[in-house]
Amino acid sequence: MSGISLIITFIIAIIIMIWMISKLKVHPFLALMSVSLGLAIIAGISLNKIPSIIGDGFSGTFKSIGIVIIFGAIIGTVLEKTGAALKLADIVVNIVGQKRPELAMLIMGWVVGIPVFCDSGFVVLNPIREAISKKILANPISMSVALSAGLYASHVFIPPTPGPIAAAGAVGLSSNILLVIIMGVVVSIPVLIASYIFAKFTSKKVMLEPSAEDDQLITQSYDDLLKHYGPLPSGFLSLAPIIMPIFFMALGSIGKIMGLEGDIAVPVQFLGNPIIALAIGVIFSIFLLVNTKKTVEFNELTNETLKIVGPILFITAAGGVLGKVITEAGFVEYIKQNAVTISAAGIFFPFLISAILKTAQGSSTVAIITTASIMGMFNASDSLMNALGLTSEMGAALTVMAIASGAMCVSHANDSYFWVVTNFTKMTPQQGYKTQSLLTFIMGIVGMITVYILSLFLH
């Protein structure tokens, strides 16, 4: 199969996948695997080659990024369960002050969202938001919008959350996660500024009707939360599981730039490898458990984390299978033959694919992983990245950011995060569309504009 029929087949395959996930409620792993197999057969790939293609696509993804995702998830779970996430929130509030509640919520969410899933992060930090709102009589919806935005920005842009880590591996940056972290921070800044402005705007437009009973529950829930965690860990121990991996990855990158060789270079590159750097983060998270006297819970926390991260790993691997099938089917070769037309989309191409997938099926992580798998590795001659001219590490990092921006547009009724934010804020669905849905649209567009501007100078 070749030419326009191949493009039509690919589009139909994506539509079927979205339909299976969103309408039939088929698990994304099974939907991706089914569509990959069907696409391989219809595209005319030799039947005796299909099993090895599926195996290579599946195992290759695990090899490049699986351990990193697991370690990052363990760090996030420990930070959440030991109260370190609350400690980080306290640090932010103390620095920013309660006179700027939306800004405090925004930064708090952004910091906590780096290691913790945005859904979990909102649940953990919501009592703080409610308590501050009650104390200074701030609009709870504007504070909720700011908290949601902060968590969401780091969730899609900054490793070690699974989406951007998996995308980094899929586009060939598994050995340079630090570059993705740096670009994630850079791109998220304009996104956070736009979110803050929108949060201030909503404070005048959307209001809740609080009651005395609600106030009593707010105070009670926050006090109960602190009692549940007991004494919070120190600021250093709370930050260390995040900061130390970044430090060692930075050390490894500096070593490469300086051209270190010999006996010094070996330990520097060893410690700077993302797997080892995140393993060090896990060690510091164990120190957190010791400090909070929760070491007996480590086995349970690890099991809980693996249950959460397991589906993400399998979805990531299934995305790798789809990417492999797309390459073998000749889709990329056709794109290359029409590179003049297709390359006009440039960095906007992965954004559009990711935005379509996100809006249609709801999961930002699935949208990120699937799109990154479709794009392929920047250093592979048979990838979409190559066809679009995105053939450098910086081009790959910008592609991850474009995919992440698309994976924000938009959060609505088919997204679990939409219901977490609206229900915990006591908003109606209509208010949720005016706040959370519009917010995520703005975040995605601002993110993509930022990526495009950066691409003019960096790529």
Short mmCIF file of C-alpha atoms in Angstrom, two decimals:
data_model
loop_
_atom_site.label_atom_id
_atom_site.label_comp_id
_atom_site.label_asym_id
_atom_site.label_seq_id
_atom_site.Cartn_x
_atom_site.Cartn_y
_atom_site.Cartn_z
CA MET A 1 0.00 0.00 0.00
CA SER A 2 1.29 3.44 -0.85
CA GLY A 3 0.33 7.02 -1.54
CA ILE A 4 -2.91 8.61 -0.46
CA SER A 5 -4.51 5.26 0.43
CA LEU A 6 -1.86 4.81 3.12
CA ILE A 7 -2.66 8.22 4.63
CA ILE A 8 -6.39 7.46 4.61
CA THR A 9 -5.76 4.09 6.28
CA PHE A 10 -3.67 5.76 8.97
CA ILE A 11 -6.35 8.40 9.65
CA ILE A 12 -9.05 5.73 9.87
CA ALA A 13 -6.87 3.71 12.26
CA ILE A 14 -6.48 6.74 14.57
CA ILE A 15 -10.24 7.43 14.45
CA ILE A 16 -10.99 3.79 15.32
CA MET A 17 -8.52 3.94 18.21
CA ILE A 18 -10.15 7.10 19.59
CA TRP A 19 -13.62 5.54 19.18
CA MET A 20 -12.55 2.38 21.01
CA ILE A 21 -11.10 4.34 23.94
CA SER A 22 -13.72 7.09 24.30
CA LYS A 23 -16.94 5.36 23.26
CA LEU A 24 -16.43 1.63 23.82
CA LYS A 25 -14.29 2.25 26.96
CA VAL A 26 -11.64 -0.18 25.74
CA HIS A 27 -8.40 0.16 27.72
CA PRO A 28 -5.86 2.28 25.75
CA PHE A 29 -3.35 -0.60 25.82
CA LEU A 30 -5.74 -2.98 24.06
CA ALA A 31 -6.93 -0.25 21.69
CA LEU A 32 -3.36 0.62 20.67
CA MET A 33 -2.36 -3.02 20.22
CA SER A 34 -5.50 -3.88 18.24
CA VAL A 35 -5.16 -0.88 15.95
CA SER A 36 -1.43 -1.56 15.47
CA LEU A 37 -2.11 -5.17 14.45
CA GLY A 38 -4.97 -4.20 12.14
CA LEU A 39 -2.94 -1.41 10.55
CA ALA A 40 -0.01 -3.76 9.96
CA ILE A 41 -2.21 -6.31 8.18
CA ILE A 42 -4.15 -3.79 6.07
CA ALA A 43 -0.97 -1.92 5.13
CA GLY A 44 0.36 -5.13 3.62
CA ILE A 45 3.23 -5.88 5.97
CA SER A 46 4.32 -9.50 5.59
CA LEU A 47 2.51 -11.67 8.14
CA ASN A 48 5.71 -13.42 9.23
CA LYS A 49 7.28 -10.02 10.05
CA ILE A 50 4.40 -8.63 12.15
CA PRO A 51 5.15 -10.58 15.39
CA SER A 52 8.78 -9.40 15.44
CA ILE A 53 7.72 -5.82 14.68
CA ILE A 54 5.30 -5.89 17.61
CA GLY A 55 7.93 -7.45 19.88
CA ASP A 56 10.62 -4.93 18.89
CA GLY A 57 8.32 -1.95 19.33
CA PHE A 58 7.12 -3.18 22.72
CA SER A 59 10.49 -4.17 24.22
CA GLY A 60 12.34 -1.19 22.78
CA THR A 61 10.17 1.20 24.74
CA PHE A 62 10.68 -0.65 28.02
CA LYS A 63 14.41 -0.76 27.43
CA SER A 64 14.75 2.98 26.88
CA ILE A 65 12.46 4.48 29.48
CA GLY A 66 10.59 1.92 31.64
CA ILE A 67 12.85 2.00 34.71
CA VAL A 68 12.95 5.80 34.67
CA ILE A 69 9.15 5.98 34.75
CA ILE A 70 8.99 3.55 37.68
CA PHE A 71 11.61 5.41 39.74
CA GLY A 72 9.95 8.76 39.07
CA ALA A 73 6.57 7.40 40.15
CA ILE A 74 8.00 5.93 43.37
CA ILE A 75 9.50 9.31 44.28
CA GLY A 76 6.13 10.99 43.69
CA THR A 77 4.23 8.48 45.82
CA VAL A 78 6.66 8.83 48.73
CA LEU A 79 6.46 12.63 48.60
CA GLU A 80 2.69 12.42 48.69
CA LYS A 81 2.39 9.81 51.47
CA THR A 82 5.03 11.27 53.82
CA GLY A 83 3.56 14.77 53.77
CA ALA A 84 6.58 16.14 51.88
CA ALA A 85 4.20 17.51 49.24
CA LEU A 86 2.45 19.50 51.98
CA LYS A 87 5.83 20.73 53.22
CA LEU A 88 6.70 21.95 49.75
CA ALA A 89 3.34 23.71 49.66
CA ASP A 90 4.08 25.38 53.01
CA ILE A 91 7.45 26.59 51.69
CA VAL A 92 5.77 28.16 48.66
CA VAL A 93 3.08 29.89 50.75
CA ASN A 94 5.73 31.26 53.12
CA ILE A 95 7.77 32.65 50.21
CA VAL A 96 4.92 34.09 48.16
CA GLY A 97 2.70 35.09 51.07
CA GLN A 98 -1.04 34.88 51.57
CA LYS A 99 -1.63 38.33 50.06
CA ARG A 100 -1.24 36.77 46.61
CA PRO A 101 -3.28 33.57 47.00
CA GLU A 102 -3.60 32.75 43.28
CA LEU A 103 0.15 33.11 42.79
CA ALA A 104 0.81 30.95 45.86
CA MET A 105 -1.54 28.26 44.53
CA LEU A 106 -0.01 28.43 41.05
CA ILE A 107 3.59 28.00 42.20
CA MET A 108 2.59 25.45 44.84
CA GLY A 109 0.87 23.32 42.20
CA TRP A 110 3.76 23.68 39.76
CA VAL A 111 6.36 22.53 42.32
CA VAL A 112 4.30 19.65 43.72
CA GLY A 113 3.17 18.59 40.24
CA ILE A 114 6.73 17.79 39.11
CA PRO A 115 6.84 14.44 40.95
CA VAL A 116 3.14 13.95 41.80
CA PHE A 117 0.27 13.20 39.36
CA CYS A 118 -1.93 16.26 38.89
CA ASP A 119 -5.06 14.39 40.07
CA SER A 120 -3.36 13.26 43.30
CA GLY A 121 -1.67 16.62 43.75
CA PHE A 122 -4.99 18.46 43.61
CA VAL A 123 -6.53 16.14 46.20
CA VAL A 124 -3.53 16.56 48.52
CA LEU A 125 -3.30 20.35 48.19
CA ASN A 126 -7.01 21.14 48.06
CA PRO A 127 -7.40 21.45 51.88
CA ILE A 128 -4.64 24.08 51.89
CA ARG A 129 -6.44 25.97 49.14
CA GLU A 130 -9.72 25.84 51.05
CA ALA A 131 -8.12 26.88 54.35
CA ILE A 132 -6.35 29.88 52.80
CA SER A 133 -9.51 30.84 50.93
CA LYS A 134 -11.47 30.83 54.18
CA LYS A 135 -8.79 32.69 56.11
CA ILE A 136 -8.38 35.63 53.71
CA LEU A 137 -11.85 35.46 52.06
CA ALA A 138 -10.38 34.91 48.57
CA ASN A 139 -12.44 33.58 45.68
CA PRO A 140 -12.15 29.76 45.95
CA ILE A 141 -12.66 29.29 42.20
CA SER A 142 -9.80 31.57 41.15
CA MET A 143 -7.52 29.80 43.64
CA SER A 144 -8.68 26.44 42.28
CA VAL A 145 -7.96 27.53 38.70
CA ALA A 146 -4.46 28.63 39.72
CA LEU A 147 -3.75 25.39 41.61
CA SER A 148 -5.07 23.30 38.72
CA ALA A 149 -2.93 25.22 36.22
CA GLY A 150 0.26 24.84 38.24
CA LEU A 151 -0.22 21.10 38.65
CA TYR A 152 -1.20 20.60 35.01
CA ALA A 153 1.75 22.56 33.61
CA SER A 154 4.40 20.48 35.36
CA HIS A 155 2.36 17.30 34.77
CA VAL A 156 2.64 17.58 30.97
CA PHE A 157 5.90 19.51 30.57
CA ILE A 158 8.38 18.36 33.21
CA PRO A 159 9.79 14.89 33.98
CA PRO A 160 9.68 12.75 36.10
CA THR A 161 5.93 12.63 35.43
CA PRO A 162 5.39 9.65 33.06
CA GLY A 163 4.08 11.51 30.01
CA PRO A 164 7.09 13.71 29.23
CA ILE A 165 9.53 10.96 30.26
CA ALA A 166 7.88 8.49 27.88
CA ALA A 167 7.82 11.11 25.11
CA ALA A 168 11.51 11.83 25.66
CA GLY A 169 12.29 8.14 25.22
CA ALA A 170 10.10 7.81 22.14
CA VAL A 171 11.82 10.69 20.31
CA GLY A 172 15.33 9.53 21.26
CA LEU A 173 16.14 11.64 24.33
CA SER A 174 16.19 8.90 26.98
CA SER A 175 19.84 9.73 27.72
CA ASN A 176 19.21 13.48 27.97
CA ILE A 177 16.19 13.84 30.23
CA LEU A 178 17.79 16.98 31.70
CA LEU A 179 17.29 18.83 28.41
CA VAL A 180 13.58 17.96 28.52
CA ILE A 181 13.37 19.16 32.14
CA ILE A 182 15.04 22.48 31.26
CA MET A 183 12.81 23.03 28.23
CA GLY A 184 9.77 22.05 30.29
CA VAL A 185 10.59 24.72 32.86
CA VAL A 186 11.22 27.35 30.16
CA VAL A 187 8.01 26.64 28.24
CA SER A 188 5.90 26.43 31.38
CA ILE A 189 6.80 29.99 32.51
CA PRO A 190 4.70 31.85 29.86
CA VAL A 191 1.98 29.23 30.36
CA LEU A 192 1.93 29.93 34.12
CA ILE A 193 1.82 33.70 33.52
CA ALA A 194 -1.18 33.32 31.21
CA SER A 195 -2.82 30.99 33.75
CA TYR A 196 -2.31 33.52 36.55
CA ILE A 197 -3.94 36.27 34.49
CA PHE A 198 -6.86 33.97 33.70
CA ALA A 199 -7.21 32.99 37.37
CA LYS A 200 -7.42 36.67 38.35
CA PHE A 201 -10.01 37.17 35.60
CA THR A 202 -12.19 34.32 36.87
CA SER A 203 -12.19 35.81 40.39
CA LYS A 204 -14.49 38.52 39.04
CA LYS A 205 -16.59 36.33 36.75
CA VAL A 206 -17.36 33.05 38.52
CA MET A 207 -18.49 32.74 42.13
CA LEU A 208 -19.53 29.98 44.54
CA GLU A 209 -22.12 30.19 47.29
CA PRO A 210 -20.25 29.11 50.46
CA SER A 211 -22.10 28.10 53.63
CA ALA A 212 -21.19 28.02 57.32
CA GLU A 213 -21.30 24.22 57.17
CA ASP A 214 -18.74 24.27 54.36
CA ASP A 215 -16.42 26.48 56.44
CA GLN A 216 -16.59 24.05 59.35
CA LEU A 217 -15.77 21.13 57.05
CA ILE A 218 -12.85 23.04 55.52
CA THR A 219 -11.21 23.66 58.89
CA GLN A 220 -11.90 20.14 60.04
CA SER A 221 -10.54 18.54 56.88
CA TYR A 222 -7.29 20.54 56.98
CA ASP A 223 -6.67 19.75 60.65
CA ASP A 224 -7.43 16.08 60.04
CA LEU A 225 -4.99 16.09 57.13
CA LEU A 226 -2.14 17.42 59.28
CA LYS A 227 -2.95 14.89 62.04
CA HIS A 228 -2.88 12.11 59.45
CA TYR A 229 0.65 12.99 58.34
CA GLY A 230 1.97 13.93 61.78
CA PRO A 231 5.07 16.18 61.93
CA LEU A 232 6.00 17.19 58.39
CA PRO A 233 9.56 16.43 57.15
CA SER A 234 12.18 19.15 56.78
CA GLY A 235 12.36 21.32 53.70
CA PHE A 236 15.67 19.77 52.59
CA LEU A 237 14.41 16.20 52.84
CA SER A 238 11.22 17.18 51.00
CA LEU A 239 13.15 18.80 48.15
CA ALA A 240 16.03 16.30 47.93
CA PRO A 241 14.23 13.52 45.98
CA ILE A 242 13.51 16.10 43.23
CA ILE A 243 16.63 18.23 43.37
CA MET A 244 19.28 15.50 43.65
CA PRO A 245 18.38 13.67 40.39
CA ILE A 246 18.38 17.02 38.57
CA PHE A 247 21.77 17.87 40.11
CA PHE A 248 23.39 14.61 39.01
CA MET A 249 21.88 14.76 35.51
CA ALA A 250 23.20 18.31 35.23
CA LEU A 251 26.60 17.08 36.41
CA GLY A 252 26.61 14.45 33.67
CA SER A 253 25.65 17.00 31.01
CA ILE A 254 28.35 19.44 32.17
CA GLY A 255 30.87 16.59 32.01
CA LYS A 256 29.92 15.92 28.38
CA ILE A 257 30.15 19.61 27.47
CA MET A 258 33.57 19.93 29.12
CA GLY A 259 34.73 16.79 27.34
CA LEU A 260 35.82 14.97 30.49
CA GLU A 261 37.78 11.80 29.81
CA GLY A 262 39.46 9.01 31.72
CA ASP A 263 38.89 8.05 35.34
CA ILE A 264 36.93 11.24 36.18
CA ALA A 265 34.51 10.91 33.28
CA VAL A 266 33.31 7.40 34.15
CA PRO A 267 31.73 8.13 37.59
CA VAL A 268 30.39 11.49 36.36
CA GLN A 269 28.60 9.89 33.40
CA PHE A 270 27.46 7.00 35.60
CA LEU A 271 25.84 9.31 38.15
CA GLY A 272 24.44 11.53 35.39
CA ASN A 273 22.61 8.69 33.65
CA PRO A 274 18.84 9.28 34.16
CA ILE A 275 18.32 5.78 35.58
CA ILE A 276 21.07 6.21 38.18
CA ALA A 277 20.14 9.84 38.94
CA LEU A 278 16.52 8.88 39.64
CA ALA A 279 17.69 5.87 41.65
CA ILE A 280 19.52 8.39 43.86
CA GLY A 281 16.22 10.28 44.14
CA VAL A 282 14.58 7.05 45.32
CA ILE A 283 17.31 6.67 47.97
CA PHE A 284 16.58 10.17 49.26
CA SER A 285 12.87 9.33 49.31
CA ILE A 286 13.76 6.40 51.60
CA PHE A 287 15.46 8.92 53.91
CA LEU A 288 12.08 10.70 53.93
CA LEU A 289 10.37 7.50 55.02
CA VAL A 290 12.93 7.02 57.80
CA ASN A 291 12.48 10.62 58.95
CA THR A 292 8.69 10.27 59.10
CA LYS A 293 8.90 6.75 60.64
CA LYS A 294 7.09 5.17 57.69
CA THR A 295 9.72 2.71 56.47
CA VAL A 296 7.35 -0.18 57.26
CA GLU A 297 5.06 1.21 54.56
CA PHE A 298 7.74 1.20 51.85
CA ASN A 299 6.76 -2.18 50.42
CA GLU A 300 3.09 -1.20 50.34
CA LEU A 301 3.90 2.17 48.76
CA THR A 302 6.01 0.48 46.10
CA ASN A 303 3.23 -1.99 45.30
CA GLU A 304 0.74 0.87 45.13
CA THR A 305 3.03 2.80 42.79
CA LEU A 306 3.56 -0.18 40.48
CA LYS A 307 -0.20 -0.69 40.26
CA ILE A 308 -0.59 2.94 39.21
CA VAL A 309 2.36 3.07 36.85
CA GLY A 310 1.81 -0.39 35.32
CA PRO A 311 -0.94 0.70 32.91
CA ILE A 312 1.16 3.72 31.90
CA LEU A 313 4.12 1.47 31.11
CA PHE A 314 1.98 -0.84 29.02
CA ILE A 315 0.34 2.07 27.19
CA THR A 316 3.82 3.49 26.54
CA ALA A 317 5.02 0.17 25.14
CA ALA A 318 1.88 -0.21 23.02
CA GLY A 319 2.51 3.28 21.66
CA GLY A 320 5.97 2.06 20.69
CA VAL A 321 4.34 -0.79 18.75
CA LEU A 322 2.12 1.65 16.85
CA GLY A 323 5.13 3.80 16.00
CA LYS A 324 7.03 0.76 14.73
CA VAL A 325 4.11 -0.37 12.57
CA ILE A 326 3.70 3.13 11.11
CA THR A 327 7.38 3.14 10.14
CA GLU A 328 7.32 -0.36 8.62
CA ALA A 329 4.11 0.35 6.70
CA GLY A 330 5.83 3.01 4.63
CA PHE A 331 3.88 5.95 6.05
CA VAL A 332 7.06 7.86 6.90
CA GLU A 333 8.53 7.19 3.48
CA TYR A 334 5.43 8.71 1.87
CA ILE A 335 5.74 11.75 4.13
CA LYS A 336 9.37 12.16 3.01
CA GLN A 337 8.33 12.06 -0.63
CA ASN A 338 5.94 14.91 0.10
CA ALA A 339 8.23 16.65 2.56
CA VAL A 340 7.81 20.08 1.01
CA THR A 341 4.09 20.04 1.76
CA ILE A 342 4.18 18.26 5.11
CA SER A 343 7.22 20.08 6.50
CA ALA A 344 5.29 23.33 6.21
CA ALA A 345 3.46 22.22 9.35
CA GLY A 346 6.81 21.73 11.08
CA ILE A 347 6.63 21.83 14.86
CA PHE A 348 2.84 22.37 14.69
CA PHE A 349 2.30 18.85 13.31
CA PRO A 350 2.86 16.98 16.63
CA PHE A 351 0.85 19.66 18.46
CA LEU A 352 -2.20 19.11 16.26
CA ILE A 353 -2.03 15.30 16.51
CA SER A 354 -1.70 15.47 20.31
CA ALA A 355 -4.52 18.02 20.67
CA ILE A 356 -6.88 15.87 18.60
CA LEU A 357 -6.06 12.77 20.65
CA LYS A 358 -6.38 14.63 23.97
CA THR A 359 -9.72 16.26 23.19
CA ALA A 360 -11.16 13.04 21.78
CA GLN A 361 -10.17 10.50 24.45
CA GLY A 362 -9.42 12.59 27.58
CA SER A 363 -6.04 11.35 28.82
CA SER A 364 -3.08 13.73 28.45
CA THR A 365 -0.66 10.87 29.11
CA VAL A 366 -2.16 8.70 26.35
CA ALA A 367 -2.11 11.66 23.94
CA ILE A 368 1.55 12.41 24.72
CA ILE A 369 2.72 8.81 24.48
CA THR A 370 0.78 8.03 21.29
CA THR A 371 1.88 11.18 19.48
CA ALA A 372 5.52 10.76 20.48
CA SER A 373 5.42 7.17 19.24
CA ILE A 374 4.01 8.33 15.90
CA MET A 375 6.79 10.92 15.57
CA GLY A 376 9.62 8.40 16.17
CA MET A 377 13.26 9.12 17.04
CA PHE A 378 15.00 12.27 15.87
CA ASN A 379 18.14 10.37 14.83
CA ALA A 380 16.31 7.70 12.81
CA SER A 381 16.25 8.13 9.05
CA ASP A 382 12.86 6.44 8.78
CA SER A 383 10.97 8.59 11.30
CA LEU A 384 8.48 11.41 11.01
CA MET A 385 10.92 13.56 12.97
CA ASN A 386 13.36 13.19 10.10
CA ALA A 387 10.66 13.94 7.52
CA LEU A 388 9.77 17.15 9.34
CA GLY A 389 13.40 18.21 9.68
CA LEU A 390 13.47 17.80 13.46
CA THR A 391 16.79 15.98 13.51
CA SER A 392 18.64 17.45 16.51
CA GLU A 393 18.35 16.94 20.27
CA MET A 394 16.96 20.46 20.61
CA GLY A 395 14.46 19.75 17.84
CA ALA A 396 13.42 16.59 19.69
CA ALA A 397 13.04 18.49 22.98
CA LEU A 398 10.90 21.13 21.28
CA THR A 399 8.81 18.34 19.75
CA VAL A 400 8.16 16.92 23.24
CA MET A 401 7.05 20.41 24.35
CA ALA A 402 4.76 20.78 21.32
CA ILE A 403 3.23 17.38 22.06
CA ALA A 404 2.76 18.36 25.72
CA SER A 405 1.08 21.63 24.71
CA GLY A 406 -1.33 19.73 22.50
CA ALA A 407 -2.05 17.28 25.32
CA MET A 408 -3.58 20.16 27.30
CA CYS A 409 -6.21 21.07 24.69
CA VAL A 410 -8.70 20.60 26.22
CA SER A 411 -9.74 19.11 29.56
CA HIS A 412 -13.49 18.46 29.56
CA ALA A 413 -16.03 15.82 30.56
CA ASN A 414 -14.02 12.82 29.31
CA ASP A 415 -10.99 13.80 31.44
CA SER A 416 -10.77 12.56 35.05
CA TYR A 417 -8.83 15.70 36.03
CA PHE A 418 -11.78 17.85 34.94
CA TRP A 419 -14.02 16.07 37.45
CA VAL A 420 -11.40 16.14 40.22
CA VAL A 421 -11.07 19.92 39.91
CA THR A 422 -14.77 20.67 39.55
CA ASN A 423 -15.97 18.30 42.28
CA PHE A 424 -13.39 19.31 44.89
CA THR A 425 -14.05 22.98 44.13
CA LYS A 426 -17.83 22.38 44.28
CA MET A 427 -18.31 23.82 40.80
CA THR A 428 -21.11 22.86 38.46
CA PRO A 429 -20.12 21.25 35.13
CA GLN A 430 -21.07 24.52 33.41
CA GLN A 431 -18.67 26.43 35.66
CA GLY A 432 -16.06 23.76 34.95
CA TYR A 433 -16.32 24.42 31.20
CA LYS A 434 -15.95 28.17 31.81
CA THR A 435 -12.90 27.67 34.02
CA GLN A 436 -11.04 24.35 33.68
CA SER A 437 -11.81 23.72 30.00
CA LEU A 438 -11.10 27.31 28.92
CA LEU A 439 -7.99 27.38 31.12
CA THR A 440 -6.48 24.27 29.52
CA PHE A 441 -7.21 25.62 26.03
CA ILE A 442 -5.37 28.85 26.85
CA MET A 443 -2.48 26.91 28.42
CA GLY A 444 -2.09 24.71 25.35
CA ILE A 445 -2.17 27.61 22.88
CA VAL A 446 0.29 29.72 24.90
CA GLY A 447 2.53 26.69 25.28
CA MET A 448 2.55 26.07 21.52
CA ILE A 449 3.22 29.73 20.71
CA THR A 450 6.15 29.63 23.13
CA VAL A 451 7.50 26.45 21.51
CA TYR A 452 7.21 28.01 18.04
CA ILE A 453 9.07 31.17 19.11
CA LEU A 454 11.80 29.07 20.71
CA SER A 455 12.08 26.96 17.56
CA LEU A 456 12.91 30.07 15.53
CA PHE A 457 16.03 30.64 17.63
CA LEU A 458 17.04 27.22 18.96
CA HIS A 459 16.28 24.74 16.20
#
